[in-house]
Structure formats: C-alpha cells, structure tokens
PDB file of C-alpha atoms in Angstrom:
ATOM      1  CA  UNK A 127     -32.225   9.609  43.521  1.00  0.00           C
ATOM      2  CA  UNK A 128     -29.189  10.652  41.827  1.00  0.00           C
ATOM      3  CA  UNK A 129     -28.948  13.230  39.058  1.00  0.00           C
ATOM      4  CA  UNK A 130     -26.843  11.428  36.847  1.00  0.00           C
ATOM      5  CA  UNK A 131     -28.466   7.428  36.312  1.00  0.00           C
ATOM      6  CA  UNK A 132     -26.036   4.457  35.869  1.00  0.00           C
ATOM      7  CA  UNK A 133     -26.964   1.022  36.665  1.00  0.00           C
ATOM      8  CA  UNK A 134     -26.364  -0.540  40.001  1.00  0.00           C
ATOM      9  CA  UNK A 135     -24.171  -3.368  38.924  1.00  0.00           C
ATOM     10  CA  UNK A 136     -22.055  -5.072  35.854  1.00  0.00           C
ATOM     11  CA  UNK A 137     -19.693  -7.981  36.193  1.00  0.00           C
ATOM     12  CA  UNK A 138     -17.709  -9.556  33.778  1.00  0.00           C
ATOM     13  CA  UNK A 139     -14.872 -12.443  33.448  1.00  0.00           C
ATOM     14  CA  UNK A 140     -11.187 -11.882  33.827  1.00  0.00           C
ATOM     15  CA  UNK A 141     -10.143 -10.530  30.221  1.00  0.00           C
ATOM     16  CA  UNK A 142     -13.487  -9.312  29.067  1.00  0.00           C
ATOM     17  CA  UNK A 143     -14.908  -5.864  28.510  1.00  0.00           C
ATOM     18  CA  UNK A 144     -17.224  -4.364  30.367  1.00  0.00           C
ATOM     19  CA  UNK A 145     -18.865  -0.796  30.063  1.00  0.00           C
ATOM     20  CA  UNK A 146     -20.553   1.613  32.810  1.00  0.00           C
ATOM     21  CA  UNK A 147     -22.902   3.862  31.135  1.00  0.00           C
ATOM     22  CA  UNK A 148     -23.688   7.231  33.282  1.00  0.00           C
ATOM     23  CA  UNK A 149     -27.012   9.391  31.560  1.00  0.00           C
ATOM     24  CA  UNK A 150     -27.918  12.347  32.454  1.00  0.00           C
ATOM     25  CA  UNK A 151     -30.116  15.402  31.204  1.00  0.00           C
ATOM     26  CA  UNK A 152     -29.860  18.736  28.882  1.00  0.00           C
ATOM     27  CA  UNK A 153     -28.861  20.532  32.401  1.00  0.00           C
ATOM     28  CA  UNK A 154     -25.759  18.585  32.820  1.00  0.00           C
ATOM     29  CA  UNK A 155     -23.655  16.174  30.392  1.00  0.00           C
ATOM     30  CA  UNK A 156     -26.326  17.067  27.623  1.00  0.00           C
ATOM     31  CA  UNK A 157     -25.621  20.985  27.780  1.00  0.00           C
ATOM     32  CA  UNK A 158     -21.785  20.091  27.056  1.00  0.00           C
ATOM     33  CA  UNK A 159     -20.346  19.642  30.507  1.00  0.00           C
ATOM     34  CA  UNK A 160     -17.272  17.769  31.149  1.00  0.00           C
ATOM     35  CA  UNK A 161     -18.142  13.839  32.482  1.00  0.00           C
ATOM     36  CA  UNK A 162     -15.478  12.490  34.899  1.00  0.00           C
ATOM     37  CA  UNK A 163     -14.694   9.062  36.653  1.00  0.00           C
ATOM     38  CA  UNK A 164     -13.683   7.574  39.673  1.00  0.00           C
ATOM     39  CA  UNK A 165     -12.852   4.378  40.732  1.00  0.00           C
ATOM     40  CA  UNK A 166     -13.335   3.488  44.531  1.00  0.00           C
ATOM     41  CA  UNK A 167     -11.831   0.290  46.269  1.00  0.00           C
ATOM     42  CA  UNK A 168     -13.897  -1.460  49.391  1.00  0.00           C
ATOM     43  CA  UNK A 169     -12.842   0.891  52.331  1.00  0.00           C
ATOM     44  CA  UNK A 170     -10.751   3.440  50.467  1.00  0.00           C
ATOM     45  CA  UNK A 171     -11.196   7.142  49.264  1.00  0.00           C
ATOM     46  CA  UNK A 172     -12.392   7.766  45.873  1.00  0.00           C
ATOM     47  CA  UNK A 173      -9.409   8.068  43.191  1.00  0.00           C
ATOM     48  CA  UNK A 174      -9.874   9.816  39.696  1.00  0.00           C
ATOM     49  CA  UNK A 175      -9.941   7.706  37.155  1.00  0.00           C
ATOM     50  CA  UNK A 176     -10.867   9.900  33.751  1.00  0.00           C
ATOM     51  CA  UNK A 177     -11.003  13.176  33.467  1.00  0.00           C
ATOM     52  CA  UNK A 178     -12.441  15.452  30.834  1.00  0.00           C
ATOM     53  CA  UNK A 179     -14.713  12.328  29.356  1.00  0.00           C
ATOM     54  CA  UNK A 180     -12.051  10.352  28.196  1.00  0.00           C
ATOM     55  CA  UNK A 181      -8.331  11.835  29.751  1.00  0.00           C
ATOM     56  CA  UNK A 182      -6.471   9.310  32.063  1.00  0.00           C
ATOM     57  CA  UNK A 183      -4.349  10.449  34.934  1.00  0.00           C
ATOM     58  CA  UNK A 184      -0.892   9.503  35.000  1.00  0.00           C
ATOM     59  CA  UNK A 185      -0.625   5.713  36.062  1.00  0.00           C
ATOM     60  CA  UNK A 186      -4.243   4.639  34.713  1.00  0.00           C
ATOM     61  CA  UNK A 187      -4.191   2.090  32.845  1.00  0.00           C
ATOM     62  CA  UNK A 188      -5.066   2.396  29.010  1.00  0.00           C
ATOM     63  CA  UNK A 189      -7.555   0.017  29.898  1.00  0.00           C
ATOM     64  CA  UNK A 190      -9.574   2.249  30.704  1.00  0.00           C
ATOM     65  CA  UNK A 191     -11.235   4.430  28.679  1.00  0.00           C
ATOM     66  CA  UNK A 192     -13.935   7.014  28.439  1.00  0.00           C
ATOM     67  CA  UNK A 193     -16.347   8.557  25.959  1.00  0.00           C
ATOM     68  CA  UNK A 194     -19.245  11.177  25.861  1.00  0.00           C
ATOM     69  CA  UNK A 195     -21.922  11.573  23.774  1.00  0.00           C
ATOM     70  CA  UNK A 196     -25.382  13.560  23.850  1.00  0.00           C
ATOM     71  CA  UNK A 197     -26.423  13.497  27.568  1.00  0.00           C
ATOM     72  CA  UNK A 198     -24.586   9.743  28.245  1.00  0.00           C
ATOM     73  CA  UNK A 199     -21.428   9.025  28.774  1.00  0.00           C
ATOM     74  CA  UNK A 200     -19.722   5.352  29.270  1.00  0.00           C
ATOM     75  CA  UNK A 201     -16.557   4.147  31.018  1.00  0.00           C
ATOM     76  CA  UNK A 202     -15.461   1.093  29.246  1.00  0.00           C
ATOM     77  CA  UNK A 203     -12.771  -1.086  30.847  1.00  0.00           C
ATOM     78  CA  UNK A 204     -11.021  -3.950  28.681  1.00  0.00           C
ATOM     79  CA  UNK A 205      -9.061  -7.014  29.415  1.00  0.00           C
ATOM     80  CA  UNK A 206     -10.414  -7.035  33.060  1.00  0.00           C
ATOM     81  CA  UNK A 207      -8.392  -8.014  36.233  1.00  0.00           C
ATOM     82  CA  UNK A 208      -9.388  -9.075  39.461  1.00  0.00           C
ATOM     83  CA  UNK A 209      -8.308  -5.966  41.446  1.00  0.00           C
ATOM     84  CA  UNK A 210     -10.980  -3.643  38.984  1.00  0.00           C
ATOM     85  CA  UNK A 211     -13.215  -5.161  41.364  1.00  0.00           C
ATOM     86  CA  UNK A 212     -14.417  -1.790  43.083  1.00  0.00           C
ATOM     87  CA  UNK A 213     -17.194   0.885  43.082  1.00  0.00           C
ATOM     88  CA  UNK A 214     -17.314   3.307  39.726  1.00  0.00           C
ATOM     89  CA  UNK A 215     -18.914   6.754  39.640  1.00  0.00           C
ATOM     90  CA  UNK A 216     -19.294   9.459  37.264  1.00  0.00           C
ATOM     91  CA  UNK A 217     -19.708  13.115  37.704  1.00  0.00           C
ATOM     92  CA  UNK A 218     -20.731  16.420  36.281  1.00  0.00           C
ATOM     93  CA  UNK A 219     -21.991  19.909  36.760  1.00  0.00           C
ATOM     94  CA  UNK A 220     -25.507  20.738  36.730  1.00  0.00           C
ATOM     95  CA  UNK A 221     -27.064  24.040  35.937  1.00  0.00           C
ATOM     96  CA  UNK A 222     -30.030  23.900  37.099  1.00  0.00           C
ATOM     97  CA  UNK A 223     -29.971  25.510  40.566  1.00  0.00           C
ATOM     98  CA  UNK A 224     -28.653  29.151  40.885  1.00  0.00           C
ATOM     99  CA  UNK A 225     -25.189  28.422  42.547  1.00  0.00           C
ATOM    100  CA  UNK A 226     -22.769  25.835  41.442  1.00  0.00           C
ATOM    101  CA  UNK A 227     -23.752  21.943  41.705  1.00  0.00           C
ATOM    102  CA  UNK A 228     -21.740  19.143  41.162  1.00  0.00           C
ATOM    103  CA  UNK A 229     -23.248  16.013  40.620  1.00  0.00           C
ATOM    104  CA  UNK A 230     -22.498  12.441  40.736  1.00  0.00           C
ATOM    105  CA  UNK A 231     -24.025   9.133  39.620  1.00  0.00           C
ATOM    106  CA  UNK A 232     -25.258   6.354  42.001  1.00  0.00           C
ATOM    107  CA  UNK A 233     -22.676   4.198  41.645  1.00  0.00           C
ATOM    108  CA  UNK A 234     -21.977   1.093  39.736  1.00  0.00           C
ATOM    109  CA  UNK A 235     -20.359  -2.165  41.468  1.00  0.00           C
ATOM    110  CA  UNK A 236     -18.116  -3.845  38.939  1.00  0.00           C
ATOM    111  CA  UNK A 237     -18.072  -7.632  40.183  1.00  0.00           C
ATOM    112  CA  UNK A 238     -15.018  -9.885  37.936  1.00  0.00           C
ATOM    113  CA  UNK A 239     -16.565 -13.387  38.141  1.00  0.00           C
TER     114      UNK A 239
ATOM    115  CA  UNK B1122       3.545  15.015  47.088  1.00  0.00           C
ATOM    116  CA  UNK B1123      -0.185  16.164  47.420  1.00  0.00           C
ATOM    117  CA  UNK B1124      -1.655  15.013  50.246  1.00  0.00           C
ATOM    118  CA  UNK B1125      -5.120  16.014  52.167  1.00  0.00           C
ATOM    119  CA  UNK B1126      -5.844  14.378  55.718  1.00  0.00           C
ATOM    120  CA  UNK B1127      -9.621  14.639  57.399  1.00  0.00           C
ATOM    121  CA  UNK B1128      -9.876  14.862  61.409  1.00  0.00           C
ATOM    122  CA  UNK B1129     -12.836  15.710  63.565  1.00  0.00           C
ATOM    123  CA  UNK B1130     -15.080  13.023  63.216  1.00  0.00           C
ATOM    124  CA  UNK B1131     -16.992  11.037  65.651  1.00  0.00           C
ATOM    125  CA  UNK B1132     -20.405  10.125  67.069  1.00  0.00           C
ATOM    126  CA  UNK B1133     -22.563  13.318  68.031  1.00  0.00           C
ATOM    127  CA  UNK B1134     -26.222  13.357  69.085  1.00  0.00           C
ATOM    128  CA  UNK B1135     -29.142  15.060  66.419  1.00  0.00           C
ATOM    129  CA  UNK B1136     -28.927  18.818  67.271  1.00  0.00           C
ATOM    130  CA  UNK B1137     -24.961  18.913  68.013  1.00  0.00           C
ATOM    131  CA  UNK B1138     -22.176  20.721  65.849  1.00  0.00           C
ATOM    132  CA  UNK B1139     -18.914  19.280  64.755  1.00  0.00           C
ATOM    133  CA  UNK B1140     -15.705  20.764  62.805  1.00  0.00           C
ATOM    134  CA  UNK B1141     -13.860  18.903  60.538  1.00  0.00           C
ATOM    135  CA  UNK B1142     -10.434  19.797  59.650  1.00  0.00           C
ATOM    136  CA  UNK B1143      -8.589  19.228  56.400  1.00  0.00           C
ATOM    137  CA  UNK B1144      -4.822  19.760  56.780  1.00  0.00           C
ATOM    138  CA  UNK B1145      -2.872  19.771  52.867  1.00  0.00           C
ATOM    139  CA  UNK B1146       0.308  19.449  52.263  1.00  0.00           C
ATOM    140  CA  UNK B1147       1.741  19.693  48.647  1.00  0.00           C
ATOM    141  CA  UNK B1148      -0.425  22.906  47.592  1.00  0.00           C
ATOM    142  CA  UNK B1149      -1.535  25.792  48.579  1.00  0.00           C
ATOM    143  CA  UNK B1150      -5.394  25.649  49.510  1.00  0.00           C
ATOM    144  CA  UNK B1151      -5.904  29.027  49.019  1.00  0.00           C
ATOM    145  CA  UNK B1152      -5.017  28.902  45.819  1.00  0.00           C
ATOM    146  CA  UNK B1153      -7.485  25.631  44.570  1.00  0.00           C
ATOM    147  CA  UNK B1154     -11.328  25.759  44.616  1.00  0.00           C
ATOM    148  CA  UNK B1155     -11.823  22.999  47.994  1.00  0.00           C
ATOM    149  CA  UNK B1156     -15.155  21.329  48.041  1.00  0.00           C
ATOM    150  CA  UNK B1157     -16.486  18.311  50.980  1.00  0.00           C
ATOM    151  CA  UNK B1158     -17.915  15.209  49.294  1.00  0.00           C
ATOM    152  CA  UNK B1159     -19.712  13.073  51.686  1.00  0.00           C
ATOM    153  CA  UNK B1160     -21.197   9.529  51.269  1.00  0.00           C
ATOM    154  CA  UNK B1161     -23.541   8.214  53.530  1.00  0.00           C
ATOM    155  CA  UNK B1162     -22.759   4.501  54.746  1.00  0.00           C
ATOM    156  CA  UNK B1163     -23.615   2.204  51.406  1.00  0.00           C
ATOM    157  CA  UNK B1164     -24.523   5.087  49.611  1.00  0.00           C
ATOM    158  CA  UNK B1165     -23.041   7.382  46.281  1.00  0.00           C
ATOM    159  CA  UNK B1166     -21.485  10.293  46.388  1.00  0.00           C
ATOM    160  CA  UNK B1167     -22.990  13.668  47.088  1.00  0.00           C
ATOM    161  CA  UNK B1168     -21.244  17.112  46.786  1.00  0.00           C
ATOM    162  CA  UNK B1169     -21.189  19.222  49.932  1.00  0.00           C
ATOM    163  CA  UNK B1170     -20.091  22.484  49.915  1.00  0.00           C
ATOM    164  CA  UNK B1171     -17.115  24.635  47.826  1.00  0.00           C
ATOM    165  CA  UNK B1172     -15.120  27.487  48.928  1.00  0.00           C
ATOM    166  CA  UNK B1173     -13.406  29.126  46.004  1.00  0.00           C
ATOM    167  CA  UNK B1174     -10.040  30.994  45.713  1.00  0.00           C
ATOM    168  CA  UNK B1175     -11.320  34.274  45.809  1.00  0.00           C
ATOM    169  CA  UNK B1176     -13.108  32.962  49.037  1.00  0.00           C
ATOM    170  CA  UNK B1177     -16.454  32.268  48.004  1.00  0.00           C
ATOM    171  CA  UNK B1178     -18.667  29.849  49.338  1.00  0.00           C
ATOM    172  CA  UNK B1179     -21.703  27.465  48.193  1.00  0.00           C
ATOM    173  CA  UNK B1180     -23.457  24.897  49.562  1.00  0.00           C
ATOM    174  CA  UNK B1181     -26.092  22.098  48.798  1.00  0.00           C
ATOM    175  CA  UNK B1182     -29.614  22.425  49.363  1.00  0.00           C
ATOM    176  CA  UNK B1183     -29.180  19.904  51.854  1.00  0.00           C
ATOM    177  CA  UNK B1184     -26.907  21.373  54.180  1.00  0.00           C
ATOM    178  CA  UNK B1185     -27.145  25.000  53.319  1.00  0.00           C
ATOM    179  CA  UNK B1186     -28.126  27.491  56.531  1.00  0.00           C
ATOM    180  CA  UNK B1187     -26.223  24.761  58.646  1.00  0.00           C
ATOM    181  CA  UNK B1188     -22.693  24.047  57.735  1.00  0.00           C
ATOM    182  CA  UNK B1189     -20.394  26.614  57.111  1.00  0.00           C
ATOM    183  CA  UNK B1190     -16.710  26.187  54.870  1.00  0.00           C
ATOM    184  CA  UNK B1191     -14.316  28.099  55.971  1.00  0.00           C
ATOM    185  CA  UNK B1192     -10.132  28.046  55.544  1.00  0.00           C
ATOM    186  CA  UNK B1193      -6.769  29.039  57.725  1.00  0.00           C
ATOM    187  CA  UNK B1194      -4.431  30.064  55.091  1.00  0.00           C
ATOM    188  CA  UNK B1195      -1.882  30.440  57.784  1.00  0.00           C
ATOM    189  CA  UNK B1196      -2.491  26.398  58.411  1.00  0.00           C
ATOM    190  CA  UNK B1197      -3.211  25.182  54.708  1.00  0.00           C
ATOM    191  CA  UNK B1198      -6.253  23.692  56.225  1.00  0.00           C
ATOM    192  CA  UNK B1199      -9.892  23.499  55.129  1.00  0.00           C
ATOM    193  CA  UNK B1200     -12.520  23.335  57.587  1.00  0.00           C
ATOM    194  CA  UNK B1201     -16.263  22.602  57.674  1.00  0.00           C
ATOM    195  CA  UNK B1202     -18.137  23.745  60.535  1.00  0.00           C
ATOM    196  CA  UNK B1203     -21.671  21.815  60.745  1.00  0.00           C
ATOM    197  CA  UNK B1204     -24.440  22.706  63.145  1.00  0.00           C
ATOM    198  CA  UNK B1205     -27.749  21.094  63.701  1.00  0.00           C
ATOM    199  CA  UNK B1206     -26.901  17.982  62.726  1.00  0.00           C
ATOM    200  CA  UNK B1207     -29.248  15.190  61.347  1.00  0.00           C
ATOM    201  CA  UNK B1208     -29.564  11.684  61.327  1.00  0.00           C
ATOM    202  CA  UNK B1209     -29.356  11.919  57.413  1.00  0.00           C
ATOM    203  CA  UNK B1210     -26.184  13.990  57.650  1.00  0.00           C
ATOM    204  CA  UNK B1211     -24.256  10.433  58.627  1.00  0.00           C
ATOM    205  CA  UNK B1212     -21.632  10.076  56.210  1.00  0.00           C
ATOM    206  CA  UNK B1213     -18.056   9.679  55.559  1.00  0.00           C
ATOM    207  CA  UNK B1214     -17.155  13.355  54.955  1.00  0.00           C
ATOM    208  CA  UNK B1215     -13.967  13.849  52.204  1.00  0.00           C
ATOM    209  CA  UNK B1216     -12.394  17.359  51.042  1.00  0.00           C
ATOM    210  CA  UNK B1217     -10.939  17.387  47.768  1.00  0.00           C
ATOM    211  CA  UNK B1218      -9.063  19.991  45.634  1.00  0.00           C
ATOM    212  CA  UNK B1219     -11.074  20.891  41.957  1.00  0.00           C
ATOM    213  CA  UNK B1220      -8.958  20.689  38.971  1.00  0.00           C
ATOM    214  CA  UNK B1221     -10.026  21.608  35.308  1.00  0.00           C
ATOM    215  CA  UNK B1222     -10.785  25.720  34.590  1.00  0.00           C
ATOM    216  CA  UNK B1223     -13.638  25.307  33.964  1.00  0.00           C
ATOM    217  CA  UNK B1224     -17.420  25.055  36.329  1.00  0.00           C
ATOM    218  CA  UNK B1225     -17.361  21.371  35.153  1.00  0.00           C
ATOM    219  CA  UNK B1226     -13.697  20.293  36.834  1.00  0.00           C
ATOM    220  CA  UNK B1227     -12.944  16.914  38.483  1.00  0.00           C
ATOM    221  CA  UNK B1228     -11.596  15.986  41.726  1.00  0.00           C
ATOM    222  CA  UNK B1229      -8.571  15.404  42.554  1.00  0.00           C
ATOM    223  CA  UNK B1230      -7.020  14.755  45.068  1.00  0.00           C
ATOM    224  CA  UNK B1231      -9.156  13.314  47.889  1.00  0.00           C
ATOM    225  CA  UNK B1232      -8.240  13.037  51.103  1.00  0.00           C
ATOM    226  CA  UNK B1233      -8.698   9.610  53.373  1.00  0.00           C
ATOM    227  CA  UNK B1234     -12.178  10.744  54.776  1.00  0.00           C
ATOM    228  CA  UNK B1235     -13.244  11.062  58.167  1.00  0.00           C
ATOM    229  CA  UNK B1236     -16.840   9.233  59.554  1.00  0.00           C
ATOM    230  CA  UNK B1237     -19.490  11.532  61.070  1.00  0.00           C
ATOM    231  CA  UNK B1238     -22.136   9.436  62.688  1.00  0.00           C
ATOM    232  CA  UNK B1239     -25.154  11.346  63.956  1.00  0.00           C
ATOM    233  CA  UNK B1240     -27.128   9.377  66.509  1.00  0.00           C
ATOM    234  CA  UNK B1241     -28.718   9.389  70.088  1.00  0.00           C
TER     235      UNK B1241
END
C-alpha cells in the first residue's frame, strides 16, 4: 500500500490528453511538500520527468505538464505519442515518521491505444 | 556528464549479506545527499536508505537494523551493505543523487540498477 494513491492504469489515443492524478494526505503533498514525476520505460531506470510540481528538466517535452493542489497533484500529458507508453510515478516527502521519508505513488501504466 | 553505475547484485540465499556498489562520475558524491530506491519485480518504487553530505544516515522501517549506507570519497562511490536478507528484500536496487534544497527534493540522476534476488 503506497503512501501516495494514483490509479493503476490510463490509456488514451495518439493525440489525446491524458492525466495521472497522485493524492496524498496532510503529512505529505497536503502540508506543502514539493510533488515530483518520473517517467519509466519497460526495462529501463526511472528518469525525472517534473520537478517541483510542475518544472520540466531540460529536454522534456512541454507536453508534459504538472500541477499541485491541496493534497493531489496531476501529471497531464497532451498530444500523446506512442513512445509515452511507459510506467509514471509521483513522489513526495512525508512527515510522519521521525527521520526523513520519501515517498512514492504505486505507479500508473499509461497504455496509447 | 553525470553518470551513476550499480554492481554487486546477484542471487543470495535468505540470511546472506550482499554490497552493492555505486561508482559516479560527473559529481562529487560527497557533496550530494545519495539515497537507494529499490523496486521489487512488478512493483512501485520504495525509498531505501539516504546518506547525507555531512554523512548522516537514515533508513526505512523496512530495512533499518540491517542494511547499512556507507561512501569512499576517495572512490566517488556509494555503497549499501545489506545483511539478513529476506525474500521481500528482492528488488532491483538504484542509487540516485537528491536535488532541490529542500527535505522534499527529487531524484535525479539514477543510475541503471542492479537486481538482488533473495532465494533458496
């Protein structure tokens, strides 16, 4: 059971918009922590993909696109290609436990029909 | 350009130890906050361990008491030492660098991982 929720799955058409949604509680994104992405290809490492809810690395896309609000946060992705087929997570801090704790969401598997 | 490469991982009976190595190149990792991410096969991600800067250490509930962070300065490498291994401790192990100022920084970069399979 993850600390941060988002749901297992989305799919969309080439060109379409999609958008991940990643919730979590008043211990994390809610108490005004940063919410971060990352985009991870079948077999490959992770790779940041927003930073700071809604920065993009150098060589993302502008399709991509994040946003934060209350304890949710939601990765949007527009005019969708084939090779955005991959694994998206998000990730915070939590403040709940005594020592530092990063957490991450379950995962969501972005299928382009 | 930044670079982080995993070694030390293989198949090791419930009970054994293992130490993975993470050799950078690119930066200094004494001077970055280096964590291990793991993900266990068809699973999320799940935050490991951190050794900061300064040299202090943390650790999840999970794994705390039995793996131990550690760095060579000398080498640039990260290491993470883990003893009574579990079943549940089969994962693909990655270290990555923290950026941001902040308690709530990102990751970035990763290395390539390295697959620790605990089994009899």
């Amino acid at each position: 059971q993850s600390v941060l929720t988002q749901p297992p799955s989305v799919s969309g058409a080439p060109g379409q918009r999609v958008t991940i949604s990643c919730t979590g509680s008043s211990s994390n994104i809610g108490a005004g922590y940063d919410v971060h992405w990352y985009q991870q290809l079948p077999g490959t490492a992770p790779k940041l993909l927003i930073y700071g809810n809604s920065n993009r690395p150098s060589g993302v896309p502008d399709r991509f696109s994040g946003s934060k609000s209350g304890t949710s946060a939601s990765l949007a992705i527009t005019g969708l290609q084939a090779e955005d087929e991959a694994d998206y997570y998000c990730q915070s801090y939590d403040s709940s436990l005594s020592g530092p704790n990063w957490v991450f969401g379950g995962g969501t598997k972005l299928t382009v029909l | 350009e930044v670079q982080l490469v995993e070694t030390g991982g293989g198949l090791i009976q419930p009970g054994g130890s293992l130490r993975l190595s993470c050799a950078a190149s690119g930066f200094t990792v004494s001077s970055n906050y280096m964590s291990w991410v793991r993900q266990a096969p068809g699973k999320g991600l799940e935050w490991v361990s951190v050794i900061y800067s300064g040299g202090s250490t943390y650790y999840a509930d999970s794994v705390k008491g039995r793996f131990t962070i550690s760095r060579d300065n000398s080498k640039n490498t990260l290491y993470l030492q883990m003893n009574s291994l579990r079943a549940e401790d089969t994962a693909v192990y990655y270290c990555a660098s923290r950026g941001g100022g902040g308690p709530d920084g990102w990751f970035d970069p990763w290395g390539q991982g390295t697959l620790v399979t605990v089994s009899s």
